[in-house]
């Protein structure tokens, strides 16, 4: 339940292999009620949003993105999308260059938000865009991907 990774683990923590957590989370997800996100699935989404910044893995990212959108559409649960938006924001702020397809996916998510509705991804991007911590090369790269209208809206 933290926004960023911790440097040292509390003494009462235990280790769990990724494959075990993933299996438990996906099993719990299958039987969860609509509108809820099981605890282990929430942990898995948080893990992905942190881990993929420094240790990008295409198949893990694809699963993260797929499940986040599936949960939002079929289960009316936005936990995955919220973590995906957090990942995109952190990827822009990172010193590691944002991958072209990740940037394009963020733009697709921004474009899917309905005008007049809650624009969570846009709000997060605007906050990142205005931040002095935004990586200059990522700002340039992402700025070249977005259209002039979105750029003007971000800077307004």
CSV table of C-alpha atoms in Angstrom, one decimal:
chain,number,residue,atom,x,y,z
A,1,UNK,CA,0.0,0.0,0.0
A,2,UNK,CA,2.8,2.4,-0.7
A,3,UNK,CA,3.3,4.7,-3.7
A,4,UNK,CA,6.9,3.8,-4.0
A,5,UNK,CA,9.1,0.8,-3.2
A,6,UNK,CA,10.6,0.6,0.3
A,7,UNK,CA,14.3,0.3,0.8
A,8,UNK,CA,14.1,-2.1,3.7
A,9,UNK,CA,11.4,-4.6,4.6
A,10,UNK,CA,9.7,-4.5,8.0
A,11,UNK,CA,10.8,-7.4,10.3
A,12,UNK,CA,7.3,-9.1,10.2
A,13,UNK,CA,7.3,-9.5,6.4
A,14,UNK,CA,7.7,-12.8,4.5
A,15,UNK,CA,8.9,-13.4,1.0
A,16,UNK,CA,6.6,-14.8,-1.7
A,17,UNK,CA,7.7,-15.9,-5.2
A,18,UNK,CA,6.2,-13.9,-8.0
A,19,UNK,CA,4.8,-17.0,-9.7
A,20,UNK,CA,3.0,-17.9,-6.5
A,21,UNK,CA,1.5,-14.4,-6.0
A,22,UNK,CA,0.5,-14.2,-9.6
A,23,UNK,CA,-1.3,-17.6,-9.5
A,24,UNK,CA,-3.1,-16.7,-6.3
A,25,UNK,CA,-4.1,-13.3,-7.6
A,26,UNK,CA,-5.5,-14.7,-10.9
A,27,UNK,CA,-7.4,-17.4,-9.0
A,28,UNK,CA,-9.0,-14.9,-6.6
A,29,UNK,CA,-9.8,-12.6,-9.6
A,30,UNK,CA,-11.8,-15.4,-11.2
A,31,UNK,CA,-14.2,-15.7,-8.3
A,32,UNK,CA,-14.3,-12.1,-7.1
A,33,UNK,CA,-17.5,-10.2,-7.2
A,34,UNK,CA,-18.0,-7.5,-9.8
A,35,UNK,CA,-16.7,-4.2,-8.6
A,36,UNK,CA,-14.1,-5.7,-6.2
A,37,UNK,CA,-10.4,-6.3,-6.5
A,38,UNK,CA,-9.1,-9.1,-4.4
A,39,UNK,CA,-6.2,-8.1,-2.2
A,40,UNK,CA,-3.6,-10.2,-4.0
A,41,UNK,CA,-4.7,-8.8,-7.4
A,42,UNK,CA,-4.3,-5.3,-5.9
A,43,UNK,CA,-0.8,-6.2,-4.7
A,44,UNK,CA,0.0,-7.7,-8.2
A,45,UNK,CA,-1.1,-4.5,-9.9
A,46,UNK,CA,1.0,-2.4,-7.5
A,47,UNK,CA,4.0,-4.7,-8.1
A,48,UNK,CA,3.7,-4.4,-11.9
A,49,UNK,CA,3.4,-0.6,-11.7
A,50,UNK,CA,6.7,-0.4,-9.7
A,51,UNK,CA,8.7,-3.4,-11.2
A,52,UNK,CA,8.2,-2.5,-14.8
A,53,UNK,CA,9.8,0.9,-14.5
A,54,UNK,CA,13.3,-0.5,-13.9
A,55,UNK,CA,12.8,-4.1,-15.2
A,56,UNK,CA,10.7,-3.8,-18.3
A,57,UNK,CA,9.3,-7.2,-19.5
A,58,UNK,CA,7.1,-7.1,-22.6
A,59,UNK,CA,4.9,-10.1,-21.7
A,60,UNK,CA,4.5,-8.9,-18.1
A,61,UNK,CA,3.5,-5.4,-19.4
A,62,UNK,CA,1.1,-6.9,-21.9
A,63,UNK,CA,-0.6,-9.0,-19.1
A,64,UNK,CA,-0.8,-6.0,-16.8
A,65,UNK,CA,-2.4,-3.8,-19.5
A,66,UNK,CA,-4.8,-6.6,-20.7
A,67,UNK,CA,-6.0,-7.4,-17.2
A,68,UNK,CA,-6.4,-3.8,-16.2
A,69,UNK,CA,-8.6,-3.1,-19.2
A,70,UNK,CA,-10.5,-6.4,-18.8
A,71,UNK,CA,-11.2,-5.7,-15.1
A,72,UNK,CA,-12.4,-2.2,-15.9
A,73,UNK,CA,-14.7,-3.3,-18.8
A,74,UNK,CA,-16.0,-6.6,-17.5
A,75,UNK,CA,-15.7,-6.4,-13.7
A,76,UNK,CA,-16.3,-2.6,-13.3
A,77,UNK,CA,-13.1,-2.4,-11.2
A,78,UNK,CA,-10.7,0.4,-11.9
A,79,UNK,CA,-7.8,-0.7,-9.6
A,80,UNK,CA,-5.8,-2.1,-12.6
A,81,UNK,CA,-6.3,1.1,-14.7
A,82,UNK,CA,-5.4,3.3,-11.7
A,83,UNK,CA,-2.1,1.3,-11.4
A,84,UNK,CA,-1.5,1.4,-15.1
A,85,UNK,CA,-1.9,5.2,-15.1
A,86,UNK,CA,0.5,5.4,-12.2
A,87,UNK,CA,2.9,3.2,-14.2
A,88,UNK,CA,2.7,5.5,-17.3
A,89,UNK,CA,3.3,8.6,-15.1
A,90,UNK,CA,6.3,7.0,-13.5
A,91,UNK,CA,7.6,5.8,-16.8
A,92,UNK,CA,7.6,9.4,-18.1
A,93,UNK,CA,9.4,10.6,-14.9
A,94,UNK,CA,12.0,7.8,-15.0
A,95,UNK,CA,15.5,8.4,-16.3
A,96,UNK,CA,15.0,5.4,-18.5
A,97,UNK,CA,13.7,6.4,-21.9
A,98,UNK,CA,10.0,5.6,-22.3
A,99,UNK,CA,9.4,2.9,-24.8
A,100,UNK,CA,7.6,4.0,-28.0
A,101,UNK,CA,4.7,1.5,-27.6
A,102,UNK,CA,4.2,2.3,-24.0
A,103,UNK,CA,3.9,6.0,-24.8
A,104,UNK,CA,1.5,5.2,-27.6
A,105,UNK,CA,-0.6,3.1,-25.2
A,106,UNK,CA,-0.7,6.0,-22.8
A,107,UNK,CA,-2.0,8.2,-25.6
A,108,UNK,CA,-4.6,5.7,-26.5
A,109,UNK,CA,-5.8,5.6,-22.9
A,110,UNK,CA,-5.9,9.4,-22.8
A,111,UNK,CA,-8.0,9.5,-26.0
A,112,UNK,CA,-10.4,6.9,-24.6
A,113,UNK,CA,-11.3,9.1,-21.7
A,114,UNK,CA,-14.6,10.8,-22.4
A,115,UNK,CA,-14.7,14.6,-22.6
A,116,UNK,CA,-16.7,16.0,-19.8
A,117,UNK,CA,-16.2,12.8,-17.7
A,118,UNK,CA,-13.6,12.0,-15.1
A,119,UNK,CA,-10.2,12.2,-16.9
A,120,UNK,CA,-7.9,10.4,-14.5
A,121,UNK,CA,-5.2,9.7,-17.0
A,122,UNK,CA,-5.2,13.2,-18.3
A,123,UNK,CA,-5.1,14.7,-14.8
A,124,UNK,CA,-2.1,12.5,-14.0
A,125,UNK,CA,-0.4,13.4,-17.2
A,126,UNK,CA,-1.0,17.1,-16.6
A,127,UNK,CA,0.5,16.8,-13.2
A,128,UNK,CA,3.5,15.0,-14.6
A,129,UNK,CA,3.9,17.4,-17.5
A,130,UNK,CA,4.0,20.4,-15.1
A,131,UNK,CA,6.5,18.7,-12.8
A,132,UNK,CA,10.1,19.6,-12.7
A,133,UNK,CA,10.9,16.0,-12.2
A,134,UNK,CA,9.7,14.9,-15.6
A,135,UNK,CA,12.6,13.5,-17.6
A,136,UNK,CA,13.6,16.1,-20.3
A,137,UNK,CA,14.2,13.4,-23.0
A,138,UNK,CA,10.9,11.7,-22.1
A,139,UNK,CA,9.1,15.0,-22.3
A,140,UNK,CA,10.5,15.6,-25.7
A,141,UNK,CA,9.8,12.1,-26.9
A,142,UNK,CA,6.2,12.0,-25.6
A,143,UNK,CA,5.7,15.6,-26.7
A,144,UNK,CA,6.5,14.5,-30.3
A,145,UNK,CA,3.9,11.7,-30.0
A,146,UNK,CA,0.9,13.8,-28.9
A,147,UNK,CA,-1.1,16.2,-31.1
A,148,UNK,CA,-1.0,19.9,-30.8
A,149,UNK,CA,-4.5,20.1,-29.1
A,150,UNK,CA,-3.5,17.8,-26.3
A,151,UNK,CA,-0.2,19.6,-25.9
A,152,UNK,CA,-2.0,22.9,-25.6
A,153,UNK,CA,-4.5,21.4,-23.1
A,154,UNK,CA,-1.6,20.2,-21.0
A,155,UNK,CA,0.1,23.5,-21.0
A,156,UNK,CA,-3.1,25.5,-20.3
